[in-house]
Amino acid sequence: MTTYENIQVETKGRVGIVRLNRPKALNALCAALIVDLGHALDAFEADPGVGCIVLTGSDKAFAAGADIKEMKEKSYQDVFLQDFITVGWEKVSQVRKPIVAAVAGYALGGGCEMAMMCDFIIAADNARFGQPEITLGTIPGAGGTQRLPRFIGKAKAMDLVLTGRMMDAAEAERCGLVSRIVPLDKLMDEAIAAAEKIASMSLPATMVAKEAVNQAFETPLATGIRFERRTFHATFAFDDRVEGMNAFADKRKAAWKHR
Ligand code: CAA
């Protein structure tokens, strides 16, 4: 398996795990890390042995945001010409296989935004979420002003974006940002078990299910329902759909062809 400077990668069964690994900077998301992450995600996407990905950080920080020290010298021309944030970062939201964020400690700024680019977030009880960019004289730049209100509503999103305050795991679960909270020492077991469960399904089915749910954030309801209906119809072309329904009728476990 390729080794990287700013991340660690491994597979467990059919689960591909990416661990952000810049402990001295609380996993601040520097350009080199974003390049490493892109390569690792591409490799897992291309690997037929991987059915689900887990993105995680350390016990102390999922990621404390974009790298402020790297960012602070950039001019307007720099960020515009580089299309800063778009290039590389968007990869996480474009991964077609399911991707679960396992968040412990700080998930701030770009860290919170990166977690939101994943399909769902499992949080350790010490997780802290926030968009503190306002305290730096700027605003969230990796989707925070758009994904946060869609996920947790305007009141809570405005509160976080305008005050820059952090919320703990319990508040994040209450407002729907995270799907479950687990004790810190159980975080990876829980995230890997969830990812293994997903990876045990038919891969094309999990991929279109993800795509369909994501449409809910892109379209008016009627258009989204139409997309869902057509995609549901399209699953009837999957040989795994035939297998899944036959296995149910035969009272046996489905033997997926595409995993
Ligand atoms: N960028 C660069 N370095 C960072 C960093 C960041 N986002 N966050 C932490 N670090 C570094 C610190 O500078 C420090 O390095 P040194 O030891 O060399 O001084 C090291 O990580 C440890 O950090 P602290 O000493 O500050 O640790 P702490 O436990 O006292 O505080 C913290 C933790 C509250 C998370 C604090 O580090 C902090 O506020 N970090 C910045 C959070 C932030 O503002 N994030 C938003 C970034 S902007 C952004 O993300 C834009 C966007 O939308 C894409």
PDB file of N, CA and C in Angstrom, residues 137-226:
ATOM      1  N   GLY A 137     -11.563  36.736  10.414  1.00  0.00           N
ATOM      2  CA  GLY A 137     -11.924  37.811   9.477  1.00  0.00           C
ATOM      3  C   GLY A 137     -12.348  37.305   8.113  1.00  0.00           C
ATOM      4  N   THR A 138     -12.739  36.031   8.046  1.00  0.00           N
ATOM      5  CA  THR A 138     -13.194  35.488   6.766  1.00  0.00           C
ATOM      6  C   THR A 138     -14.449  34.644   6.991  1.00  0.00           C
ATOM      7  N   ILE A 139     -14.821  33.866   6.001  1.00  0.00           N
ATOM      8  CA  ILE A 139     -16.013  33.023   6.133  1.00  0.00           C
ATOM      9  C   ILE A 139     -15.654  31.594   5.722  1.00  0.00           C
ATOM     10  N   PRO A 140     -16.509  30.630   6.049  1.00  0.00           N
ATOM     11  CA  PRO A 140     -16.235  29.258   5.605  1.00  0.00           C
ATOM     12  C   PRO A 140     -16.097  29.220   4.085  1.00  0.00           C
ATOM     13  N   GLY A 141     -15.133  28.439   3.611  1.00  0.00           N
ATOM     14  CA  GLY A 141     -14.879  28.433   2.167  1.00  0.00           C
ATOM     15  C   GLY A 141     -14.919  27.050   1.544  1.00  0.00           C
ATOM     16  N   ALA A 142     -15.292  26.049   2.357  1.00  0.00           N
ATOM     17  CA  ALA A 142     -15.345  24.681   1.811  1.00  0.00           C
ATOM     18  C   ALA A 142     -16.752  24.111   1.956  1.00  0.00           C
ATOM     19  N   GLY A 143     -17.732  25.006   1.830  1.00  0.00           N
ATOM     20  CA  GLY A 143     -19.128  24.542   1.826  1.00  0.00           C
ATOM     21  C   GLY A 143     -19.888  24.789   3.122  1.00  0.00           C
ATOM     22  N   GLY A 144     -19.217  25.342   4.135  1.00  0.00           N
ATOM     23  CA  GLY A 144     -19.858  25.511   5.449  1.00  0.00           C
ATOM     24  C   GLY A 144     -21.121  26.361   5.428  1.00  0.00           C
ATOM     25  N   THR A 145     -21.113  27.432   4.644  1.00  0.00           N
ATOM     26  CA  THR A 145     -22.312  28.293   4.648  1.00  0.00           C
ATOM     27  C   THR A 145     -23.457  27.652   3.870  1.00  0.00           C
ATOM     28  N   GLN A 146     -23.164  26.615   3.098  1.00  0.00           N
ATOM     29  CA  GLN A 146     -24.204  25.974   2.284  1.00  0.00           C
ATOM     30  C   GLN A 146     -24.640  24.622   2.857  1.00  0.00           C
ATOM     31  N   ARG A 147     -23.679  23.778   3.202  1.00  0.00           N
ATOM     32  CA  ARG A 147     -24.071  22.454   3.724  1.00  0.00           C
ATOM     33  C   ARG A 147     -24.632  22.560   5.136  1.00  0.00           C
ATOM     34  N   LEU A 148     -24.022  23.404   5.981  1.00  0.00           N
ATOM     35  CA  LEU A 148     -24.463  23.468   7.379  1.00  0.00           C
ATOM     36  C   LEU A 148     -25.948  23.837   7.491  1.00  0.00           C
ATOM     37  N   PRO A 149     -26.430  24.925   6.843  1.00  0.00           N
ATOM     38  CA  PRO A 149     -27.868  25.212   6.952  1.00  0.00           C
ATOM     39  C   PRO A 149     -28.755  24.126   6.370  1.00  0.00           C
ATOM     40  N   ARG A 150     -28.291  23.461   5.316  1.00  0.00           N
ATOM     41  CA  ARG A 150     -29.101  22.363   4.772  1.00  0.00           C
ATOM     42  C   ARG A 150     -29.185  21.213   5.766  1.00  0.00           C
ATOM     43  N   PHE A 151     -28.107  20.982   6.511  1.00  0.00           N
ATOM     44  CA  PHE A 151     -28.085  19.831   7.417  1.00  0.00           C
ATOM     45  C   PHE A 151     -28.714  20.159   8.775  1.00  0.00           C
ATOM     46  N   ILE A 152     -28.474  21.366   9.310  1.00  0.00           N
ATOM     47  CA  ILE A 152     -28.911  21.625  10.695  1.00  0.00           C
ATOM     48  C   ILE A 152     -29.873  22.800  10.790  1.00  0.00           C
ATOM     49  N   GLY A 153     -30.236  23.407   9.658  1.00  0.00           N
ATOM     50  CA  GLY A 153     -31.183  24.524   9.685  1.00  0.00           C
ATOM     51  C   GLY A 153     -30.485  25.866   9.831  1.00  0.00           C
ATOM     52  N   LYS A 154     -31.234  26.914   9.489  1.00  0.00           N
ATOM     53  CA  LYS A 154     -30.647  28.259   9.438  1.00  0.00           C
ATOM     54  C   LYS A 154     -30.223  28.780  10.817  1.00  0.00           C
ATOM     55  N   ALA A 155     -31.081  28.593  11.830  1.00  0.00           N
ATOM     56  CA  ALA A 155     -30.806  29.204  13.132  1.00  0.00           C
ATOM     57  C   ALA A 155     -29.466  28.707  13.688  1.00  0.00           C
ATOM     58  N   LYS A 156     -29.311  27.395  13.712  1.00  0.00           N
ATOM     59  CA  LYS A 156     -28.097  26.814  14.274  1.00  0.00           C
ATOM     60  C   LYS A 156     -26.884  27.158  13.391  1.00  0.00           C
ATOM     61  N   ALA A 157     -27.076  27.126  12.070  1.00  0.00           N
ATOM     62  CA  ALA A 157     -25.948  27.410  11.168  1.00  0.00           C
ATOM     63  C   ALA A 157     -25.493  28.856  11.338  1.00  0.00           C
ATOM     64  N   MET A 158     -26.448  29.788  11.388  1.00  0.00           N
ATOM     65  CA  MET A 158     -26.096  31.204  11.592  1.00  0.00           C
ATOM     66  C   MET A 158     -25.377  31.393  12.924  1.00  0.00           C
ATOM     67  N   ASP A 159     -25.905  30.744  13.956  1.00  0.00           N
ATOM     68  CA  ASP A 159     -25.308  30.824  15.295  1.00  0.00           C
ATOM     69  C   ASP A 159     -23.831  30.420  15.218  1.00  0.00           C
ATOM     70  N   LEU A 160     -23.556  29.289  14.572  1.00  0.00           N
ATOM     71  CA  LEU A 160     -22.173  28.802  14.516  1.00  0.00           C
ATOM     72  C   LEU A 160     -21.297  29.679  13.623  1.00  0.00           C
ATOM     73  N   VAL A 161     -21.832  30.044  12.458  1.00  0.00           N
ATOM     74  CA  VAL A 161     -21.012  30.793  11.479  1.00  0.00           C
ATOM     75  C   VAL A 161     -20.752  32.226  11.963  1.00  0.00           C
ATOM     76  N   LEU A 162     -21.742  32.842  12.620  1.00  0.00           N
ATOM     77  CA  LEU A 162     -21.572  34.245  13.033  1.00  0.00           C
ATOM     78  C   LEU A 162     -20.823  34.404  14.356  1.00  0.00           C
ATOM     79  N   THR A 163     -20.982  33.426  15.259  1.00  0.00           N
ATOM     80  CA  THR A 163     -20.272  33.562  16.545  1.00  0.00           C
ATOM     81  C   THR A 163     -18.929  32.833  16.523  1.00  0.00           C
ATOM     82  N   GLY A 164     -18.795  31.849  15.633  1.00  0.00           N
ATOM     83  CA  GLY A 164     -17.556  31.060  15.595  1.00  0.00           C
ATOM     84  C   GLY A 164     -17.442  30.087  16.739  1.00  0.00           C
ATOM     85  N   ARG A 165     -18.554  29.911  17.514  1.00  0.00           N
ATOM     86  CA  ARG A 165     -18.465  29.022  18.685  1.00  0.00           C
ATOM     87  C   ARG A 165     -18.425  27.548  18.259  1.00  0.00           C
ATOM     88  N   MET A 166     -17.999  26.699  19.193  1.00  0.00           N
ATOM     89  CA  MET A 166     -17.990  25.257  18.916  1.00  0.00           C
ATOM     90  C   MET A 166     -19.228  24.624  19.532  1.00  0.00           C
ATOM     91  N   MET A 167     -19.685  23.525  18.941  1.00  0.00           N
ATOM     92  CA  MET A 167     -20.713  22.736  19.621  1.00  0.00           C
ATOM     93  C   MET A 167     -20.172  21.341  19.906  1.00  0.00           C
ATOM     94  N   ASP A 168     -20.661  20.785  21.024  1.00  0.00           N
ATOM     95  CA  ASP A 168     -20.161  19.460  21.403  1.00  0.00           C
ATOM     96  C   ASP A 168     -20.928  18.369  20.665  1.00  0.00           C
ATOM     97  N   ALA A 169     -20.523  17.129  20.898  1.00  0.00           N
ATOM     98  CA  ALA A 169     -21.111  16.005  20.162  1.00  0.00           C
ATOM     99  C   ALA A 169     -22.607  15.885  20.430  1.00  0.00           C
ATOM    100  N   ALA A 170     -23.024  16.111  21.678  1.00  0.00           N
ATOM    101  CA  ALA A 170     -24.445  15.964  22.015  1.00  0.00           C
ATOM    102  C   ALA A 170     -25.292  16.970  21.237  1.00  0.00           C
ATOM    103  N   GLU A 171     -24.814  18.229  21.183  1.00  0.00           N
ATOM    104  CA  GLU A 171     -25.554  19.256  20.433  1.00  0.00           C
ATOM    105  C   GLU A 171     -25.557  18.908  18.935  1.00  0.00           C
ATOM    106  N   ALA A 172     -24.416  18.405  18.456  1.00  0.00           N
ATOM    107  CA  ALA A 172     -24.318  18.053  17.028  1.00  0.00           C
ATOM    108  C   ALA A 172     -25.285  16.919  16.687  1.00  0.00           C
ATOM    109  N   GLU A 173     -25.458  15.986  17.614  1.00  0.00           N
ATOM    110  CA  GLU A 173     -26.398  14.885  17.350  1.00  0.00           C
ATOM    111  C   GLU A 173     -27.841  15.404  17.415  1.00  0.00           C
ATOM    112  N   ARG A 174     -28.098  16.265  18.430  1.00  0.00           N
ATOM    113  CA  ARG A 174     -29.456  16.828  18.571  1.00  0.00           C
ATOM    114  C   ARG A 174     -29.886  17.559  17.311  1.00  0.00           C
ATOM    115  N   CYS A 175     -28.972  18.293  16.692  1.00  0.00           N
ATOM    116  CA  CYS A 175     -29.380  19.087  15.530  1.00  0.00           C
ATOM    117  C   CYS A 175     -29.176  18.335  14.210  1.00  0.00           C
ATOM    118  N   GLY A 176     -28.789  17.079  14.286  1.00  0.00           N
ATOM    119  CA  GLY A 176     -28.780  16.247  13.072  1.00  0.00           C
ATOM    120  C   GLY A 176     -27.498  16.292  12.270  1.00  0.00           C
ATOM    121  N   LEU A 177     -26.442  16.883  12.830  1.00  0.00           N
ATOM    122  CA  LEU A 177     -25.175  16.914  12.081  1.00  0.00           C
ATOM    123  C   LEU A 177     -24.503  15.546  12.092  1.00  0.00           C
ATOM    124  N   VAL A 178     -24.663  14.833  13.213  1.00  0.00           N
ATOM    125  CA  VAL A 178     -24.027  13.502  13.301  1.00  0.00           C
ATOM    126  C   VAL A 178     -25.100  12.437  13.447  1.00  0.00           C
ATOM    127  N   SER A 179     -24.787  11.234  12.963  1.00  0.00           N
ATOM    128  CA  SER A 179     -25.802  10.175  13.003  1.00  0.00           C
ATOM    129  C   SER A 179     -25.767   9.420  14.329  1.00  0.00           C
ATOM    130  N   ARG A 180     -24.611   9.295  14.946  1.00  0.00           N
ATOM    131  CA  ARG A 180     -24.508   8.606  16.235  1.00  0.00           C
ATOM    132  C   ARG A 180     -23.278   9.114  17.002  1.00  0.00           C
ATOM    133  N   ILE A 181     -23.378   8.998  18.336  1.00  0.00           N
ATOM    134  CA  ILE A 181     -22.226   9.329  19.196  1.00  0.00           C
ATOM    135  C   ILE A 181     -21.808   8.054  19.911  1.00  0.00           C
ATOM    136  N   VAL A 182     -20.508   7.834  19.976  1.00  0.00           N
ATOM    137  CA  VAL A 182     -20.014   6.654  20.694  1.00  0.00           C
ATOM    138  C   VAL A 182     -18.848   7.080  21.584  1.00  0.00           C
ATOM    139  N   PRO A 183     -18.545   6.294  22.635  1.00  0.00           N
ATOM    140  CA  PRO A 183     -17.380   6.626  23.452  1.00  0.00           C
ATOM    141  C   PRO A 183     -16.132   6.650  22.568  1.00  0.00           C
ATOM    142  N   LEU A 184     -15.211   7.538  22.897  1.00  0.00           N
ATOM    143  CA  LEU A 184     -14.003   7.721  22.075  1.00  0.00           C
ATOM    144  C   LEU A 184     -13.306   6.392  21.765  1.00  0.00           C
ATOM    145  N   ASP A 185     -13.169   5.534  22.784  1.00  0.00           N
ATOM    146  CA  ASP A 185     -12.411   4.290  22.540  1.00  0.00           C
ATOM    147  C   ASP A 185     -13.169   3.284  21.667  1.00  0.00           C
ATOM    148  N   LYS A 186     -14.418   3.584  21.358  1.00  0.00           N
ATOM    149  CA  LYS A 186     -15.194   2.679  20.492  1.00  0.00           C
ATOM    150  C   LYS A 186     -15.385   3.277  19.086  1.00  0.00           C
ATOM    151  N   LEU A 187     -14.845   4.478  18.862  1.00  0.00           N
ATOM    152  CA  LEU A 187     -15.158   5.185  17.606  1.00  0.00           C
ATOM    153  C   LEU A 187     -14.803   4.377  16.362  1.00  0.00           C
ATOM    154  N   MET A 188     -13.569   3.892  16.300  1.00  0.00           N
ATOM    155  CA  MET A 188     -13.154   3.207  15.062  1.00  0.00           C
ATOM    156  C   MET A 188     -13.865   1.869  14.901  1.00  0.00           C
ATOM    157  N   ASP A 189     -14.085   1.159  16.026  1.00  0.00           N
ATOM    158  CA  ASP A 189     -14.832  -0.113  15.934  1.00  0.00           C
ATOM    159  C   ASP A 189     -16.212   0.135  15.346  1.00  0.00           C
ATOM    160  N   GLU A 190     -16.868   1.179  15.849  1.00  0.00           N
ATOM    161  CA  GLU A 190     -18.240   1.483  15.408  1.00  0.00           C
ATOM    162  C   GLU A 190     -18.240   1.927  13.936  1.00  0.00           C
ATOM    163  N   ALA A 191     -17.301   2.795  13.580  1.00  0.00           N
ATOM    164  CA  ALA A 191     -17.260   3.304  12.197  1.00  0.00           C
ATOM    165  C   ALA A 191     -16.921   2.178  11.222  1.00  0.00           C
ATOM    166  N   ILE A 192     -15.974   1.331  11.606  1.00  0.00           N
ATOM    167  CA  ILE A 192     -15.586   0.225  10.711  1.00  0.00           C
ATOM    168  C   ILE A 192     -16.727  -0.786  10.606  1.00  0.00           C
ATOM    169  N   ALA A 193     -17.419  -1.036  11.733  1.00  0.00           N
ATOM    170  CA  ALA A 193     -18.553  -1.976  11.677  1.00  0.00           C
ATOM    171  C   ALA A 193     -19.644  -1.426  10.742  1.00  0.00           C
ATOM    172  N   ALA A 194     -19.917  -0.135  10.836  1.00  0.00           N
ATOM    173  CA  ALA A 194     -20.921   0.471   9.939  1.00  0.00           C
ATOM    174  C   ALA A 194     -20.458   0.372   8.485  1.00  0.00           C
ATOM    175  N   ALA A 195     -19.178   0.662   8.269  1.00  0.00           N
ATOM    176  CA  ALA A 195     -18.640   0.620   6.903  1.00  0.00           C
ATOM    177  C   ALA A 195     -18.626  -0.811   6.367  1.00  0.00           C
ATOM    178  N   GLU A 196     -18.321  -1.786   7.252  1.00  0.00           N
ATOM    179  CA  GLU A 196     -18.336  -3.200   6.825  1.00  0.00           C
ATOM    180  C   GLU A 196     -19.736  -3.616   6.410  1.00  0.00           C
ATOM    181  N   LYS A 197     -20.710  -3.156   7.185  1.00  0.00           N
ATOM    182  CA  LYS A 197     -22.112  -3.474   6.865  1.00  0.00           C
ATOM    183  C   LYS A 197     -22.458  -2.915   5.474  1.00  0.00           C
ATOM    184  N   ILE A 198     -22.076  -1.671   5.239  1.00  0.00           N
ATOM    185  CA  ILE A 198     -22.348  -1.037   3.931  1.00  0.00           C
ATOM    186  C   ILE A 198     -21.616  -1.805   2.824  1.00  0.00           C
ATOM    187  N   ALA A 199     -20.350  -2.157   3.113  1.00  0.00           N
ATOM    188  CA  ALA A 199     -19.527  -2.838   2.103  1.00  0.00           C
ATOM    189  C   ALA A 199     -19.987  -4.264   1.850  1.00  0.00           C
ATOM    190  N   SER A 200     -20.846  -4.791   2.732  1.00  0.00           N
ATOM    191  CA  SER A 200     -21.351  -6.159   2.524  1.00  0.00           C
ATOM    192  C   SER A 200     -22.541  -6.168   1.571  1.00  0.00           C
ATOM    193  N   MET A 201     -23.059  -4.993   1.233  1.00  0.00           N
ATOM    194  CA  MET A 201     -24.189  -4.879   0.303  1.00  0.00           C
ATOM    195  C   MET A 201     -23.660  -4.898  -1.139  1.00  0.00           C
ATOM    196  N   SER A 202     -24.592  -4.923  -2.075  1.00  0.00           N
ATOM    197  CA  SER A 202     -24.203  -4.814  -3.487  1.00  0.00           C
ATOM    198  C   SER A 202     -23.653  -3.407  -3.734  1.00  0.00           C
ATOM    199  N   LEU A 203     -22.453  -3.325  -4.268  1.00  0.00           N
ATOM    200  CA  LEU A 203     -21.811  -2.009  -4.453  1.00  0.00           C
ATOM    201  C   LEU A 203     -22.611  -1.065  -5.359  1.00  0.00           C
ATOM    202  N   PRO A 204     -23.098  -1.534  -6.522  1.00  0.00           N
ATOM    203  CA  PRO A 204     -23.882  -0.589  -7.337  1.00  0.00           C
ATOM    204  C   PRO A 204     -25.120  -0.072  -6.591  1.00  0.00           C
ATOM    205  N   ALA A 205     -25.698  -0.915  -5.744  1.00  0.00           N
ATOM    206  CA  ALA A 205     -26.891  -0.470  -4.988  1.00  0.00           C
ATOM    207  C   ALA A 205     -26.511   0.621  -3.985  1.00  0.00           C
ATOM    208  N   THR A 206     -25.405   0.437  -3.256  1.00  0.00           N
ATOM    209  CA  THR A 206     -25.034   1.478  -2.281  1.00  0.00           C
ATOM    210  C   THR A 206     -24.626   2.758  -3.012  1.00  0.00           C
ATOM    211  N   MET A 207     -24.008   2.596  -4.197  1.00  0.00           N
ATOM    212  CA  MET A 207     -23.581   3.801  -4.932  1.00  0.00           C
ATOM    213  C   MET A 207     -24.775   4.611  -5.441  1.00  0.00           C
ATOM    214  N   VAL A 208     -25.800   3.936  -5.950  1.00  0.00           N
ATOM    215  CA  VAL A 208     -26.951   4.723  -6.433  1.00  0.00           C
ATOM    216  C   VAL A 208     -27.792   5.227  -5.266  1.00  0.00           C
ATOM    217  N   ALA A 209     -27.819   4.478  -4.152  1.00  0.00           N
ATOM    218  CA  ALA A 209     -28.555   4.959  -2.967  1.00  0.00           C
ATOM    219  C   ALA A 209     -27.944   6.277  -2.481  1.00  0.00           C
ATOM    220  N   LYS A 210     -26.626   6.310  -2.436  1.00  0.00           N
ATOM    221  CA  LYS A 210     -25.912   7.537  -2.024  1.00  0.00           C
ATOM    222  C   LYS A 210     -26.231   8.685  -2.979  1.00  0.00           C
ATOM    223  N   GLU A 211     -26.159   8.379  -4.271  1.00  0.00           N
ATOM    224  CA  GLU A 211     -26.413   9.420  -5.278  1.00  0.00           C
ATOM    225  C   GLU A 211     -27.836   9.963  -5.149  1.00  0.00           C
ATOM    226  N   ALA A 212     -28.780   9.063  -4.880  1.00  0.00           N
ATOM    227  CA  ALA A 212     -30.183   9.488  -4.776  1.00  0.00           C
ATOM    228  C   ALA A 212     -30.390  10.369  -3.538  1.00  0.00           C
ATOM    229  N   VAL A 213     -29.833   9.968  -2.394  1.00  0.00           N
ATOM    230  CA  VAL A 213     -29.990  10.794  -1.185  1.00  0.00           C
ATOM    231  C   VAL A 213     -29.357  12.167  -1.418  1.00  0.00           C
ATOM    232  N   ASN A 214     -28.196  12.197  -2.054  1.00  0.00           N
ATOM    233  CA  ASN A 214     -27.537  13.482  -2.305  1.00  0.00           C
ATOM    234  C   ASN A 214     -28.354  14.390  -3.227  1.00  0.00           C
ATOM    235  N   GLN A 215     -29.175  13.808  -4.082  1.00  0.00           N
ATOM    236  CA  GLN A 215     -30.044  14.624  -4.947  1.00  0.00           C
ATOM    237  C   GLN A 215     -31.009  15.467  -4.115  1.00  0.00           C
ATOM    238  N   ALA A 216     -31.345  14.978  -2.917  1.00  0.00           N
ATOM    239  CA  ALA A 216     -32.288  15.709  -2.057  1.00  0.00           C
ATOM    240  C   ALA A 216     -31.764  17.108  -1.724  1.00  0.00           C
ATOM    241  N   PHE A 217     -30.430  17.274  -1.806  1.00  0.00           N
ATOM    242  CA  PHE A 217     -29.847  18.585  -1.480  1.00  0.00           C
ATOM    243  C   PHE A 217     -29.631  19.442  -2.721  1.00  0.00           C
ATOM    244  N   GLU A 218     -30.004  18.907  -3.883  1.00  0.00           N
ATOM    245  CA  GLU A 218     -29.715  19.615  -5.134  1.00  0.00           C
ATOM    246  C   GLU A 218     -30.967  20.061  -5.865  1.00  0.00           C
ATOM    247  N   THR A 219     -32.111  19.428  -5.568  1.00  0.00           N
ATOM    248  CA  THR A 219     -33.275  19.610  -6.443  1.00  0.00           C
ATOM    249  C   THR A 219     -34.536  19.951  -5.647  1.00  0.00           C
ATOM    250  N   PRO A 220     -35.532  20.546  -6.327  1.00  0.00           N
ATOM    251  CA  PRO A 220     -36.860  20.648  -5.710  1.00  0.00           C
ATOM    252  C   PRO A 220     -37.421  19.235  -5.489  1.00  0.00           C
ATOM    253  N   LEU A 221     -38.392  19.102  -4.581  1.00  0.00           N
ATOM    254  CA  LEU A 221     -38.886  17.773  -4.192  1.00  0.00           C
ATOM    255  C   LEU A 221     -39.366  16.956  -5.390  1.00  0.00           C
ATOM    256  N   ALA A 222     -40.199  17.557  -6.251  1.00  0.00           N
ATOM    257  CA  ALA A 222     -40.769  16.782  -7.359  1.00  0.00           C
ATOM    258  C   ALA A 222     -39.662  16.256  -8.282  1.00  0.00           C
ATOM    259  N   THR A 223     -38.649  17.083  -8.520  1.00  0.00           N
ATOM    260  CA  THR A 223     -37.533  16.656  -9.372  1.00  0.00           C
ATOM    261  C   THR A 223     -36.742  15.539  -8.692  1.00  0.00           C
ATOM    262  N   GLY A 224     -36.562  15.687  -7.388  1.00  0.00           N
ATOM    263  CA  GLY A 224     -35.829  14.667  -6.634  1.00  0.00           C
ATOM    264  C   GLY A 224     -36.586  13.346  -6.632  1.00  0.00           C
ATOM    265  N   ILE A 225     -37.892  13.416  -6.440  1.00  0.00           N
ATOM    266  CA  ILE A 225     -38.715  12.191  -6.444  1.00  0.00           C
ATOM    267  C   ILE A 225     -38.625  11.517  -7.815  1.00  0.00           C
ATOM    268  N   ARG A 226     -38.674  12.358  -8.856  1.00  0.00           N
ATOM    269  CA  ARG A 226     -38.568  11.835 -10.226  1.00  0.00           C
ATOM    270  C   ARG A 226     -37.214  11.124 -10.410  1.00  0.00           C
TER     271      ARG A 226
END
